[in-house]
Amino acid sequence: MVGAASDLNRLGGIPLRLTMRYGFPGPIYPINPRREEIAGLKCYPDVTSLPEAPEFALICTPREDVLPALAQCAERGVRAAAVITSGFAETGAEGVALQKKILELRDTSGMRVLGPNCMGVVHVRSKLMATFTISIRDDDPLIPGAVAIVTQSGAMGACMLTGFQESGSGISSLVSLGNEVDVDFAECVEYFLDDPHTRVICGYLESVRDGERLKQAALRALERDKPIVLLKGGKTEEGARAARSHTAAITTSSDVFDAFAAQYGIQVLESMDAFIEIADFLARSRPIQGNGVGVLSFSGGLGSLAADLSTEAGLALPILAEGTQEKLAGVLPDYAPKDNPVDLVSLMVSKPESQPLKTAGEAVAGDENVDALLFMMGVYHHVGEQIAQEVKALFETSRVPVAFTWMTGPREQIDALRKASVPVFGDYARAIRGLESLISLKNAREAAASRPRLVDTARAEQAKRLMRESIPSPDGFLPAETCAEILDLYGVPRPKETLVETSEEALKTWENYKAPIALKVVSDNLSHKTEAGGVILGLNTPDEVLCAAQKLLALSYDARLLVQEMIEGGLELLVGVSNDPTFGPCVTAGLGGVYVEALDDVARLLPPFEATEAARALSGLRSRVIFDGFRGGPTVQIPLVSDIMVKISELATELEDTVAEMDLNPLIATAEGCIAVDVRIKTNP
Amino acid sequence: MVGAASDLNRLGGIPLRLTMRYGFPGPIYPINPRREEIAGLKCYPDVTSLPEAPEFALICTPREDVLPALAQCAERGVRAAAVITSGFAETGAEGVALQKKILELRDTSGMRVLGPNCMGVVHVRSKLMATFTISIRDDDPLIPGAVAIVTQSGAMGACMLTGFQESGSGISSLVSLGNEVDVDFAECVEYFLDDPHTRVICGYLESVRDGERLKQAALRALERDKPIVLLKGGKTEEGARAARSHTAAITTSSDVFDAFAAQYGIQVLESMDAFIEIADFLARSRPIQGNGVGVLSFSGGLGSLAADLSTEAGLALPILAEGTQEKLAGVLPDYAPKDNPVDLVSLMVSKPESQPLKTAGEAVAGDENVDALLFMMGVYHHVGEQIAQEVKALFETSRVPVAFTWMTGPREQIDALRKASVPVFGDYARAIRGLESLISLKNAREAAASRPRLVDTARAEQAKRLMRESIPSPDGFLPAETCAEILDLYGVPRPKETLVETSEEALKTWENYKAPIALKVVSDNLSHKTEAGGVILGLNTPDEVLCAAQKLLALSYDARLLVQEMIEGGLELLVGVSNDPTFGPCVTAGLGGVYVEALDDVARLLPPFEATEAARALSGLRSRVIFDGFRGGPTVQIPLVSDIMVKISELATELEDTVAEMDLNPLIATAEGCIAVDVRIKTNP
């Protein structure tokens, strides 16, 4: 412990006090040139004079002493160091330069570095308490638990640690990342995936350093069934400003991050108590099989509130089976609703001896259409002990997840239940959010399992060759013919079309088609052809065709004409590919038109993804109702659109970063299928 | 107490036990024909045999005895009775019939009735405990407080009571409404408006019996500065089903209720703990003057989360003044962010003796651009006492509201602060929601104060006469001429237009206009003229005009033609009036077009309202961004649209229920003004 302080209640002293108190089994070496001894331990002037090379060093010296100390550590063969000291990249140019030197030292020595500007690291089972986290209290030793905390904010980590201590689940470890000069968020996730004691990985995240690495870690977390639960800062401009000023990191696009989180089942929560209770619930709950929730409540009003919120969260409240209702009739009076929600009325006042909670809970949880039990109590201090016992039995024996809520209930029994491994929600809204999390995890897990993993290398090679052999426009757009060939390669339907050079050829083509046509100008000088008046629709007389053709040919010296069969009666969609600096390609899809664009009502997915994911993202659009034929409009089959999105996902995956952006605009969708009426592909130089 | 039980822990015994325990000063008469004495009180066989007429009777007999008991009460001159007994309208036809008899008894006798199927009533200061609410505990006497609870769910009321007891604010009273046969929610609100001890009126609401009465009560609540805070059940179909089954009431449209709540500053919350903490905060906080929030946090990460959430809630985070930042520099280290959010870094570990909370808090709260202080701490049990003291001083002396959050903090100090009248939020998300509530109340109060109260009776009379003198179509729509006259009366601009009968007249009119025209069919048989192909736009040659006129005249035997100057280059809006069965007329406004309709992205306001309210509602639309000229589209001035909405509000107010529905569709809005291009008014028979 370099920079150990003799005052065991100060920054440099707390880690020493905690580590000794927890009985860390290895040797501890305080280093402080001004002391002979601290807390009964021999004190050394520097790392060089230690009798052996320590495995791990904690640095809490003043800033100017950090680099020399690290250099000594590296020289002695220390394998890892954590730097608590502040004043690096978070403070400006001088700090940035200093931090760069730490990185250089890591590169030359191979010694791994946590921080700087971090709160250190706690590993409960090995009793390593290399932290000044003030929330570790002498009178309340940390419970070795199943939750690992990885945090880009030390203080938030401290809150979380206390939260999990109070919720009874405890933690396996806490890593405060600070400025992430070396060890980053994704690497810690990877570590805890392999930690047999960790069931849930959670923390505070502001900025993602390596999107691909985090994506792979999230994928493995799904495979291993270890939920990731986050608070995420820096979403809005104001939040990002606050974030930059304290970790000196650039924050990433919140839209793309949200898409990533939704797709990979990462639970991003909006309050600290939801975070604690839901992480705790996920660490202890059974998995869920479907979205049917049985609601059992001590209050009809609460049942109504919960039904509202559950429905809005995409949960269903199936009507309970006749057999279930008969079982309920055995314990509930006639007038108590039994279909779902089930109302316990005032049975815990009038007939507690009938054990109504257990009987009713077992009946509802056992119903064939019920995938989870939402069990909500409030107050009832006078029968608190009985409630706790019945709930504990129910939680332990139920085949489905039990989200138990006890609002303004007795603290003593709630604490006891939590200590006995029964998660207790303090509010119905968080309990419902917890069930939503289970379903989100189930969906993400299933999607990940069926997601295509292999790329078609032959096809990829062919597409890349097509791109190489074509000459893009000065602003990087591929020629229309190349775009068409690439679409054909990936099986995206196009309308019947012919590229011609004169108005006479256009007329002849129309005559051959025997159907209305659209004419579109093709020119290297007009990448935004619609805005330039280069698209004329619905031509169906010789005069119309000739007149339109001449007008378009006059738009540019190199103008040619695309004659296209008109696709009528469908809904105009837009499917695109963009590139995020952190997460790479992102496929978007939504209705065409200015409103949808203004409202940003688009589905976003990171490739590769499969059809179910695309369908779910489309179904979550606010404009979803329009797909079903709103006000007599065209009907669109979501599976058909999802199918196109998957093809574009394959394209984006296989062409990697050679595609800068791409748009199918519009993609016309009808009840029979989708046709890409126009496509633009911009290449990366 | 009719139906008093000798077991003081049962339904019929609890009220007796509580009332005696709390030392109710008046005489208490237990009534039970099978007992001589209960709890030391002489027991009577029925109401008739009582030595005097009680002021108030509590009925907890079996259902079959309720009506006889009430009849005896009425006969003896009892002024009010509460019926706890269940089994009335909530259970089916038989119960409905019984409940109707209670109403008849009320009508003939004048005796007021609370319930049936309720939990009774508590009035803390007068020590009336006519309830079986199990959350009143012998070891924790109710604190006489400032919050009144009015609830359509007894069990939710019990949770609330305990919540306010734990938050230290206590309650003034609790009224459980049950089936609302007589006393209803709005009447209770009225009562507590006049109660000097009540600062906040809150409760659980499912269905509104009398919308106008509740509206008036809410208006007076704003004038008297008594916030109304609610949990609202029955929003979704599932929630409404649950609601119906337990109170037997019909729930009202959730859109219109939400509009009412937003307009009248009623805070509708989505979780029990937000409900408790925000009601408590509103009962104790200073009012807010603007939306500038100074954020002071023990964690940069938390500052970022709070900045995100605050921004999304419409709060602003002004950069703090130089003078403020200098004051902060006196206590905070160089590297700590001081612009807003302000980060206390680890000062409470490294330098608690510098009293950083008080100094920094006073500096931020004193900043000229700061209207409220969002002060967020977490953990810090080891300096809990100091934090509590500094926060208390800050709360008491600050000129602006202080929303103090202590996440996973020490329970003892949090309880103590709450008992000392300092509201403490347990989570940052709720604290931000609390500040949002203060602003919502301020806006509603200001709007209510400047809302027009007088109707123009002369104008109303004239409009009604126009309506009476016209002959509506068979399905109730007013003739086009009448609609036009009514719009003129209320100052809603129309395009230049002329009603003609022949195509020649149409041509002549176009020649006079010297501008493009639209032709619209006018016929009693075509109320949906657009769908019937009865509108042809953009005519500007003699051929076009003649051809279109002939086509339209052929649509119906009674067809006439409206020649209208074309309004071009604006944005198409839709402004309408509908009638809600509970709340009466409701004005809606939004962009035209199928997407906006599908997404239900419309502003809803109950007339009368004023321009600021309309502007705020329009600014809250998701499609708001389009008003500013999205992607080169037309720009719309929100004040000009608000002005039209106010005119329609006046119309709806003055014409009352003679208008069944009305649409300006489209209302074309440009940067210069709005023009109602088409209008339909449907009258009530």
PDB file of N, CA, C and O in Angstrom, chain A residues 10 153 162 204 234-236 239 241 271-273 299 301 304 308 335 340 350 379 427 430 594-595 597 626 630-631, chain B residues 10 91 153 162 204 234-236 239 241 271-273 299 301 304 308 340 350 379 427 430 594-595 597 626 630-631:
ATOM      1  N   ARG A  10      -8.496   8.045   7.197  1.00  0.00           N
ATOM      2  CA  ARG A  10      -8.245   8.920   6.043  1.00  0.00           C
ATOM      3  C   ARG A  10      -8.122   8.071   4.782  1.00  0.00           C
ATOM      4  O   ARG A  10      -7.918   6.863   4.859  1.00  0.00           O
ATOM      5  N   SER A 153     -18.011   5.157 -11.696  1.00  0.00           N
ATOM      6  CA  SER A 153     -18.113   6.193 -10.663  1.00  0.00           C
ATOM      7  C   SER A 153     -17.943   5.509  -9.321  1.00  0.00           C
ATOM      8  O   SER A 153     -18.736   4.643  -8.953  1.00  0.00           O
ATOM      9  N   THR A 162     -23.637  -0.676  -0.589  1.00  0.00           N
ATOM     10  CA  THR A 162     -24.521  -0.594   0.579  1.00  0.00           C
ATOM     11  C   THR A 162     -25.906  -1.139   0.258  1.00  0.00           C
ATOM     12  O   THR A 162     -26.525  -1.825   1.066  1.00  0.00           O
ATOM     13  N   TYR A 204     -22.218   1.043 -12.887  1.00  0.00           N
ATOM     14  CA  TYR A 204     -22.511   2.350 -13.463  1.00  0.00           C
ATOM     15  C   TYR A 204     -21.602   2.537 -14.668  1.00  0.00           C
ATOM     16  O   TYR A 204     -20.386   2.363 -14.561  1.00  0.00           O
ATOM     17  N   GLY A 234     -24.830  10.070 -18.905  1.00  0.00           N
ATOM     18  CA  GLY A 234     -24.385  10.727 -20.135  1.00  0.00           C
ATOM     19  C   GLY A 234     -25.292  10.505 -21.319  1.00  0.00           C
ATOM     20  O   GLY A 234     -24.839  10.484 -22.456  1.00  0.00           O
ATOM     21  N   LYS A 235     -26.608  10.337 -21.090  1.00  0.00           N
ATOM     22  CA  LYS A 235     -27.540  10.134 -22.200  1.00  0.00           C
ATOM     23  C   LYS A 235     -27.830  11.448 -22.929  1.00  0.00           C
ATOM     24  O   LYS A 235     -27.790  11.520 -24.135  1.00  0.00           O
ATOM     25  N   THR A 236     -28.189  12.474 -22.166  1.00  0.00           N
ATOM     26  CA  THR A 236     -28.501  13.762 -22.775  1.00  0.00           C
ATOM     27  C   THR A 236     -27.226  14.602 -22.860  1.00  0.00           C
ATOM     28  O   THR A 236     -26.196  14.253 -22.293  1.00  0.00           O
ATOM     29  N   GLY A 239     -26.232  15.595 -19.421  1.00  0.00           N
ATOM     30  CA  GLY A 239     -25.652  14.477 -18.692  1.00  0.00           C
ATOM     31  C   GLY A 239     -24.252  14.160 -19.198  1.00  0.00           C
ATOM     32  O   GLY A 239     -23.351  13.829 -18.426  1.00  0.00           O
ATOM     33  N   ARG A 241     -22.187  16.310 -20.527  1.00  0.00           N
ATOM     34  CA  ARG A 241     -21.300  17.362 -20.057  1.00  0.00           C
ATOM     35  C   ARG A 241     -20.830  17.036 -18.636  1.00  0.00           C
ATOM     36  O   ARG A 241     -19.638  17.073 -18.324  1.00  0.00           O
ATOM     37  N   SER A 271     -33.332   4.324 -11.751  1.00  0.00           N
ATOM     38  CA  SER A 271     -33.235   4.820 -10.388  1.00  0.00           C
ATOM     39  C   SER A 271     -32.398   3.835  -9.600  1.00  0.00           C
ATOM     40  O   SER A 271     -32.272   2.667  -9.976  1.00  0.00           O
ATOM     41  N   MET A 272     -31.798   4.332  -8.533  1.00  0.00           N
ATOM     42  CA  MET A 272     -30.908   3.489  -7.739  1.00  0.00           C
ATOM     43  C   MET A 272     -31.678   2.362  -7.085  1.00  0.00           C
ATOM     44  O   MET A 272     -31.222   1.224  -7.045  1.00  0.00           O
ATOM     45  N   ASP A 273     -32.875   2.619  -6.567  1.00  0.00           N
ATOM     46  CA  ASP A 273     -33.531   1.515  -5.862  1.00  0.00           C
ATOM     47  C   ASP A 273     -34.079   0.462  -6.819  1.00  0.00           C
ATOM     48  O   ASP A 273     -34.082  -0.723  -6.487  1.00  0.00           O
ATOM     49  N   SER A 299     -55.071  -5.754  -2.290  1.00  0.00           N
ATOM     50  CA  SER A 299     -55.912  -4.585  -2.547  1.00  0.00           C
ATOM     51  C   SER A 299     -56.376  -4.598  -3.990  1.00  0.00           C
ATOM     52  O   SER A 299     -55.566  -4.738  -4.908  1.00  0.00           O
ATOM     53  N   GLY A 301     -57.447  -2.082  -5.582  1.00  0.00           N
ATOM     54  CA  GLY A 301     -56.884  -0.886  -6.204  1.00  0.00           C
ATOM     55  C   GLY A 301     -55.483  -1.145  -6.703  1.00  0.00           C
ATOM     56  O   GLY A 301     -55.118  -0.780  -7.821  1.00  0.00           O
ATOM     57  N   SER A 304     -55.470  -3.120  -9.777  1.00  0.00           N
ATOM     58  CA  SER A 304     -55.762  -2.306 -10.954  1.00  0.00           C
ATOM     59  C   SER A 304     -54.515  -1.539 -11.404  1.00  0.00           C
ATOM     60  O   SER A 304     -54.184  -1.507 -12.590  1.00  0.00           O
ATOM     61  N   ASP A 308     -52.532  -2.078 -14.988  1.00  0.00           N
ATOM     62  CA  ASP A 308     -52.190  -0.988 -15.916  1.00  0.00           C
ATOM     63  C   ASP A 308     -50.718  -1.039 -16.280  1.00  0.00           C
ATOM     64  O   ASP A 308     -50.337  -1.041 -17.454  1.00  0.00           O
ATOM     65  N   TYR A 335     -67.287 -12.587  -2.969  1.00  0.00           N
ATOM     66  CA  TYR A 335     -67.210 -11.297  -3.654  1.00  0.00           C
ATOM     67  C   TYR A 335     -65.789 -10.917  -4.073  1.00  0.00           C
ATOM     68  O   TYR A 335     -65.579  -9.916  -4.754  1.00  0.00           O
ATOM     69  N   ASN A 340     -58.072 -12.667 -12.196  1.00  0.00           N
ATOM     70  CA  ASN A 340     -56.725 -12.130 -12.409  1.00  0.00           C
ATOM     71  C   ASN A 340     -56.844 -10.667 -12.825  1.00  0.00           C
ATOM     72  O   ASN A 340     -57.294 -10.414 -13.939  1.00  0.00           O
ATOM     73  N   SER A 350     -59.376 -10.664   8.676  1.00  0.00           N
ATOM     74  CA  SER A 350     -60.518 -11.425   9.182  1.00  0.00           C
ATOM     75  C   SER A 350     -60.200 -12.906   9.400  1.00  0.00           C
ATOM     76  O   SER A 350     -60.766 -13.520  10.281  1.00  0.00           O
ATOM     77  N   VAL A 379     -48.290  -3.013   4.231  1.00  0.00           N
ATOM     78  CA  VAL A 379     -48.453  -2.929   5.699  1.00  0.00           C
ATOM     79  C   VAL A 379     -48.584  -4.308   6.374  1.00  0.00           C
ATOM     80  O   VAL A 379     -47.740  -5.135   6.197  1.00  0.00           O
ATOM     81  N   ASP A 427     -41.741  -1.666  -3.872  1.00  0.00           N
ATOM     82  CA  ASP A 427     -42.786  -0.962  -4.605  1.00  0.00           C
ATOM     83  C   ASP A 427     -43.244  -1.807  -5.792  1.00  0.00           C
ATOM     84  O   ASP A 427     -42.442  -2.488  -6.421  1.00  0.00           O
ATOM     85  N   ARG A 430     -41.491  -1.301  -9.295  1.00  0.00           N
ATOM     86  CA  ARG A 430     -40.199  -1.952  -9.488  1.00  0.00           C
ATOM     87  C   ARG A 430     -40.356  -3.463  -9.666  1.00  0.00           C
ATOM     88  O   ARG A 430     -39.599  -4.097 -10.392  1.00  0.00           O
ATOM     89  N   VAL A 594     -41.767  12.345 -43.184  1.00  0.00           N
ATOM     90  CA  VAL A 594     -41.103  13.324 -42.345  1.00  0.00           C
ATOM     91  C   VAL A 594     -41.486  13.192 -40.864  1.00  0.00           C
ATOM     92  O   VAL A 594     -40.671  13.386 -39.980  1.00  0.00           O
ATOM     93  N   TYR A 595     -42.736  12.793 -40.572  1.00  0.00           N
ATOM     94  CA  TYR A 595     -43.152  12.703 -39.171  1.00  0.00           C
ATOM     95  C   TYR A 595     -42.348  11.644 -38.423  1.00  0.00           C
ATOM     96  O   TYR A 595     -41.856  11.869 -37.327  1.00  0.00           O
ATOM     97  N   GLU A 597     -39.544  10.429 -39.172  1.00  0.00           N
ATOM     98  CA  GLU A 597     -38.165  10.866 -39.032  1.00  0.00           C
ATOM     99  C   GLU A 597     -38.050  11.893 -37.902  1.00  0.00           C
ATOM    100  O   GLU A 597     -37.174  11.795 -37.048  1.00  0.00           O
ATOM    101  N   ILE A 626     -49.892   1.342 -37.728  1.00  0.00           N
ATOM    102  CA  ILE A 626     -50.080   1.629 -39.153  1.00  0.00           C
ATOM    103  C   ILE A 626     -49.794   0.387 -40.010  1.00  0.00           C
ATOM    104  O   ILE A 626     -50.375   0.218 -41.078  1.00  0.00           O
ATOM    105  N   PHE A 630     -54.017   0.966 -41.015  1.00  0.00           N
ATOM    106  CA  PHE A 630     -54.724   2.013 -40.276  1.00  0.00           C
ATOM    107  C   PHE A 630     -55.617   2.817 -41.222  1.00  0.00           C
ATOM    108  O   PHE A 630     -55.170   3.235 -42.289  1.00  0.00           O
ATOM    109  N   ARG A 631     -56.870   3.016 -40.839  1.00  0.00           N
ATOM    110  CA  ARG A 631     -57.818   3.835 -41.619  1.00  0.00           C
ATOM    111  C   ARG A 631     -57.848   3.426 -43.086  1.00  0.00           C
ATOM    112  O   ARG A 631     -57.741   4.266 -43.982  1.00  0.00           O
TER     113      ARG A 631
ATOM    114  N   ARG B  10     -60.804  -8.013  15.596  1.00  0.00           N
ATOM    115  CA  ARG B  10     -61.567  -8.378  14.404  1.00  0.00           C
ATOM    116  C   ARG B  10     -62.164  -7.124  13.759  1.00  0.00           C
ATOM    117  O   ARG B  10     -62.199  -6.068  14.394  1.00  0.00           O
ATOM    118  N   THR B  91     -70.688  -6.549  -6.160  1.00  0.00           N
ATOM    119  CA  THR B  91     -70.854  -8.004  -6.262  1.00  0.00           C
ATOM    120  C   THR B  91     -71.892  -8.458  -7.282  1.00  0.00           C
ATOM    121  O   THR B  91     -71.993  -9.643  -7.561  1.00  0.00           O
ATOM    122  N   SER B 153     -59.757   2.971  -2.626  1.00  0.00           N
ATOM    123  CA  SER B 153     -59.330   1.632  -2.224  1.00  0.00           C
ATOM    124  C   SER B 153     -58.862   1.710  -0.776  1.00  0.00           C
ATOM    125  O   SER B 153     -57.919   2.427  -0.461  1.00  0.00           O
ATOM    126  N   THR B 162     -49.524   4.448   6.441  1.00  0.00           N
ATOM    127  CA  THR B 162     -48.250   3.990   7.007  1.00  0.00           C
ATOM    128  C   THR B 162     -47.083   4.738   6.384  1.00  0.00           C
ATOM    129  O   THR B 162     -46.128   5.112   7.064  1.00  0.00           O
ATOM    130  N   TYR B 204     -56.072   7.591  -3.708  1.00  0.00           N
ATOM    131  CA  TYR B 204     -56.176   6.650  -4.815  1.00  0.00           C
ATOM    132  C   TYR B 204     -57.514   6.869  -5.491  1.00  0.00           C
ATOM    133  O   TYR B 204     -58.561   6.873  -4.836  1.00  0.00           O
ATOM    134  N   GLY B 234     -57.060   1.917 -13.250  1.00  0.00           N
ATOM    135  CA  GLY B 234     -58.026   1.759 -14.330  1.00  0.00           C
ATOM    136  C   GLY B 234     -57.701   2.507 -15.597  1.00  0.00           C
ATOM    137  O   GLY B 234     -58.596   2.936 -16.319  1.00  0.00           O
ATOM    138  N   LYS B 235     -56.403   2.676 -15.896  1.00  0.00           N
ATOM    139  CA  LYS B 235     -56.016   3.394 -17.116  1.00  0.00           C
ATOM    140  C   LYS B 235     -56.164   2.514 -18.357  1.00  0.00           C
ATOM    141  O   LYS B 235     -56.712   2.921 -19.355  1.00  0.00           O
ATOM    142  N   THR B 236     -55.617   1.307 -18.262  1.00  0.00           N
ATOM    143  CA  THR B 236     -55.708   0.399 -19.408  1.00  0.00           C
ATOM    144  C   THR B 236     -56.956  -0.464 -19.282  1.00  0.00           C
ATOM    145  O   THR B 236     -57.626  -0.469 -18.237  1.00  0.00           O
ATOM    146  N   GLY B 239     -56.500  -2.815 -16.431  1.00  0.00           N
ATOM    147  CA  GLY B 239     -56.633  -2.126 -15.153  1.00  0.00           C
ATOM    148  C   GLY B 239     -58.080  -1.774 -14.855  1.00  0.00           C
ATOM    149  O   GLY B 239     -58.536  -1.855 -13.714  1.00  0.00           O
ATOM    150  N   ARG B 241     -60.672  -3.386 -15.940  1.00  0.00           N
ATOM    151  CA  ARG B 241     -61.386  -4.628 -15.594  1.00  0.00           C
ATOM    152  C   ARG B 241     -61.185  -4.937 -14.118  1.00  0.00           C
ATOM    153  O   ARG B 241     -62.127  -5.217 -13.386  1.00  0.00           O
ATOM    154  N   SER B 271     -45.842   5.144  -8.704  1.00  0.00           N
ATOM    155  CA  SER B 271     -45.411   4.145  -7.739  1.00  0.00           C
ATOM    156  C   SER B 271     -45.757   4.660  -6.349  1.00  0.00           C
ATOM    157  O   SER B 271     -45.921   5.866  -6.140  1.00  0.00           O
ATOM    158  N   MET B 272     -45.883   3.737  -5.407  1.00  0.00           N
ATOM    159  CA  MET B 272     -46.284   4.120  -4.064  1.00  0.00           C
ATOM    160  C   MET B 272     -45.216   4.971  -3.401  1.00  0.00           C
ATOM    161  O   MET B 272     -45.513   5.953  -2.732  1.00  0.00           O
ATOM    162  N   ASP B 273     -43.949   4.634  -3.574  1.00  0.00           N
ATOM    163  CA  ASP B 273     -42.964   5.433  -2.835  1.00  0.00           C
ATOM    164  C   ASP B 273     -42.768   6.814  -3.445  1.00  0.00           C
ATOM    165  O   ASP B 273     -42.518   7.773  -2.710  1.00  0.00           O
ATOM    166  N   SER B 299     -21.343  12.591  -6.051  1.00  0.00           N
ATOM    167  CA  SER B 299     -20.809  11.693  -7.070  1.00  0.00           C
ATOM    168  C   SER B 299     -21.002  12.312  -8.448  1.00  0.00           C
ATOM    169  O   SER B 299     -22.114  12.717  -8.799  1.00  0.00           O
ATOM    170  N   GLY B 301     -20.903  10.732 -11.204  1.00  0.00           N
ATOM    171  CA  GLY B 301     -21.778   9.839 -11.949  1.00  0.00           C
ATOM    172  C   GLY B 301     -23.238  10.136 -11.659  1.00  0.00           C
ATOM    173  O   GLY B 301     -24.066  10.235 -12.562  1.00  0.00           O
ATOM    174  N   SER B 304     -24.357  13.159 -13.401  1.00  0.00           N
ATOM    175  CA  SER B 304     -24.666  12.915 -14.807  1.00  0.00           C
ATOM    176  C   SER B 304     -26.046  12.279 -14.961  1.00  0.00           C
ATOM    177  O   SER B 304     -26.858  12.695 -15.794  1.00  0.00           O
ATOM    178  N   ASP B 308     -29.282  14.013 -16.866  1.00  0.00           N
ATOM    179  CA  ASP B 308     -30.076  13.335 -17.899  1.00  0.00           C
ATOM    180  C   ASP B 308     -31.565  13.391 -17.559  1.00  0.00           C
ATOM    181  O   ASP B 308     -32.385  13.836 -18.350  1.00  0.00           O
ATOM    182  N   ASN B 340     -22.169  23.091 -12.695  1.00  0.00           N
ATOM    183  CA  ASN B 340     -23.517  22.554 -12.527  1.00  0.00           C
ATOM    184  C   ASN B 340     -23.678  21.403 -13.497  1.00  0.00           C
ATOM    185  O   ASN B 340     -23.720  21.655 -14.692  1.00  0.00           O
ATOM    186  N   SER B 350     -12.449  13.108   3.101  1.00  0.00           N
ATOM    187  CA  SER B 350     -11.141  13.709   3.336  1.00  0.00           C
ATOM    188  C   SER B 350     -11.205  14.943   4.219  1.00  0.00           C
ATOM    189  O   SER B 350     -10.274  15.220   4.974  1.00  0.00           O
ATOM    190  N   VAL B 379     -25.015   6.898   1.017  1.00  0.00           N
ATOM    191  CA  VAL B 379     -24.261   6.261   2.113  1.00  0.00           C
ATOM    192  C   VAL B 379     -23.754   7.261   3.160  1.00  0.00           C
ATOM    193  O   VAL B 379     -24.521   7.990   3.742  1.00  0.00           O
ATOM    194  N   ASP B 427     -34.433   8.281  -3.392  1.00  0.00           N
ATOM    195  CA  ASP B 427     -33.849   8.020  -4.709  1.00  0.00           C
ATOM    196  C   ASP B 427     -33.858   9.306  -5.534  1.00  0.00           C
ATOM    197  O   ASP B 427     -34.788  10.105  -5.439  1.00  0.00           O
ATOM    198  N   ARG B 430     -36.943  10.065  -7.883  1.00  0.00           N
ATOM    199  CA  ARG B 430     -38.132  10.629  -7.236  1.00  0.00           C
ATOM    200  C   ARG B 430     -37.929  12.089  -6.862  1.00  0.00           C
ATOM    201  O   ARG B 430     -38.862  12.888  -6.889  1.00  0.00           O
ATOM    202  N   VAL B 594     -52.196  10.803 -41.086  1.00  0.00           N
ATOM    203  CA  VAL B 594     -52.534   9.509 -40.514  1.00  0.00           C
ATOM    204  C   VAL B 594     -51.553   9.086 -39.412  1.00  0.00           C
ATOM    205  O   VAL B 594     -51.941   8.476 -38.416  1.00  0.00           O
ATOM    206  N   TYR B 595     -50.254   9.458 -39.537  1.00  0.00           N
ATOM    207  CA  TYR B 595     -49.289   9.025 -38.540  1.00  0.00           C
ATOM    208  C   TYR B 595     -49.599   9.628 -37.182  1.00  0.00           C
ATOM    209  O   TYR B 595     -49.613   8.946 -36.164  1.00  0.00           O
ATOM    210  N   GLU B 597     -52.338  10.768 -36.140  1.00  0.00           N
ATOM    211  CA  GLU B 597     -53.569  10.200 -35.607  1.00  0.00           C
ATOM    212  C   GLU B 597     -53.288   8.809 -35.034  1.00  0.00           C
ATOM    213  O   GLU B 597     -53.705   8.479 -33.929  1.00  0.00           O
ATOM    214  N   ILE B 626     -41.524  19.452 -35.741  1.00  0.00           N
ATOM    215  CA  ILE B 626     -41.981  19.765 -37.098  1.00  0.00           C
ATOM    216  C   ILE B 626     -42.471  21.208 -37.202  1.00  0.00           C
ATOM    217  O   ILE B 626     -42.383  21.833 -38.251  1.00  0.00           O
ATOM    218  N   PHE B 630     -39.167  21.458 -40.020  1.00  0.00           N
ATOM    219  CA  PHE B 630     -38.306  20.274 -40.118  1.00  0.00           C
ATOM    220  C   PHE B 630     -37.961  19.993 -41.587  1.00  0.00           C
ATOM    221  O   PHE B 630     -38.832  19.990 -42.444  1.00  0.00           O
ATOM    222  N   ARG B 631     -36.683  19.749 -41.878  1.00  0.00           N
ATOM    223  CA  ARG B 631     -36.242  19.380 -43.235  1.00  0.00           C
ATOM    224  C   ARG B 631     -36.775  20.332 -44.293  1.00  0.00           C
ATOM    225  O   ARG B 631     -37.315  19.895 -45.321  1.00  0.00           O
TER     226      ARG B 631
END
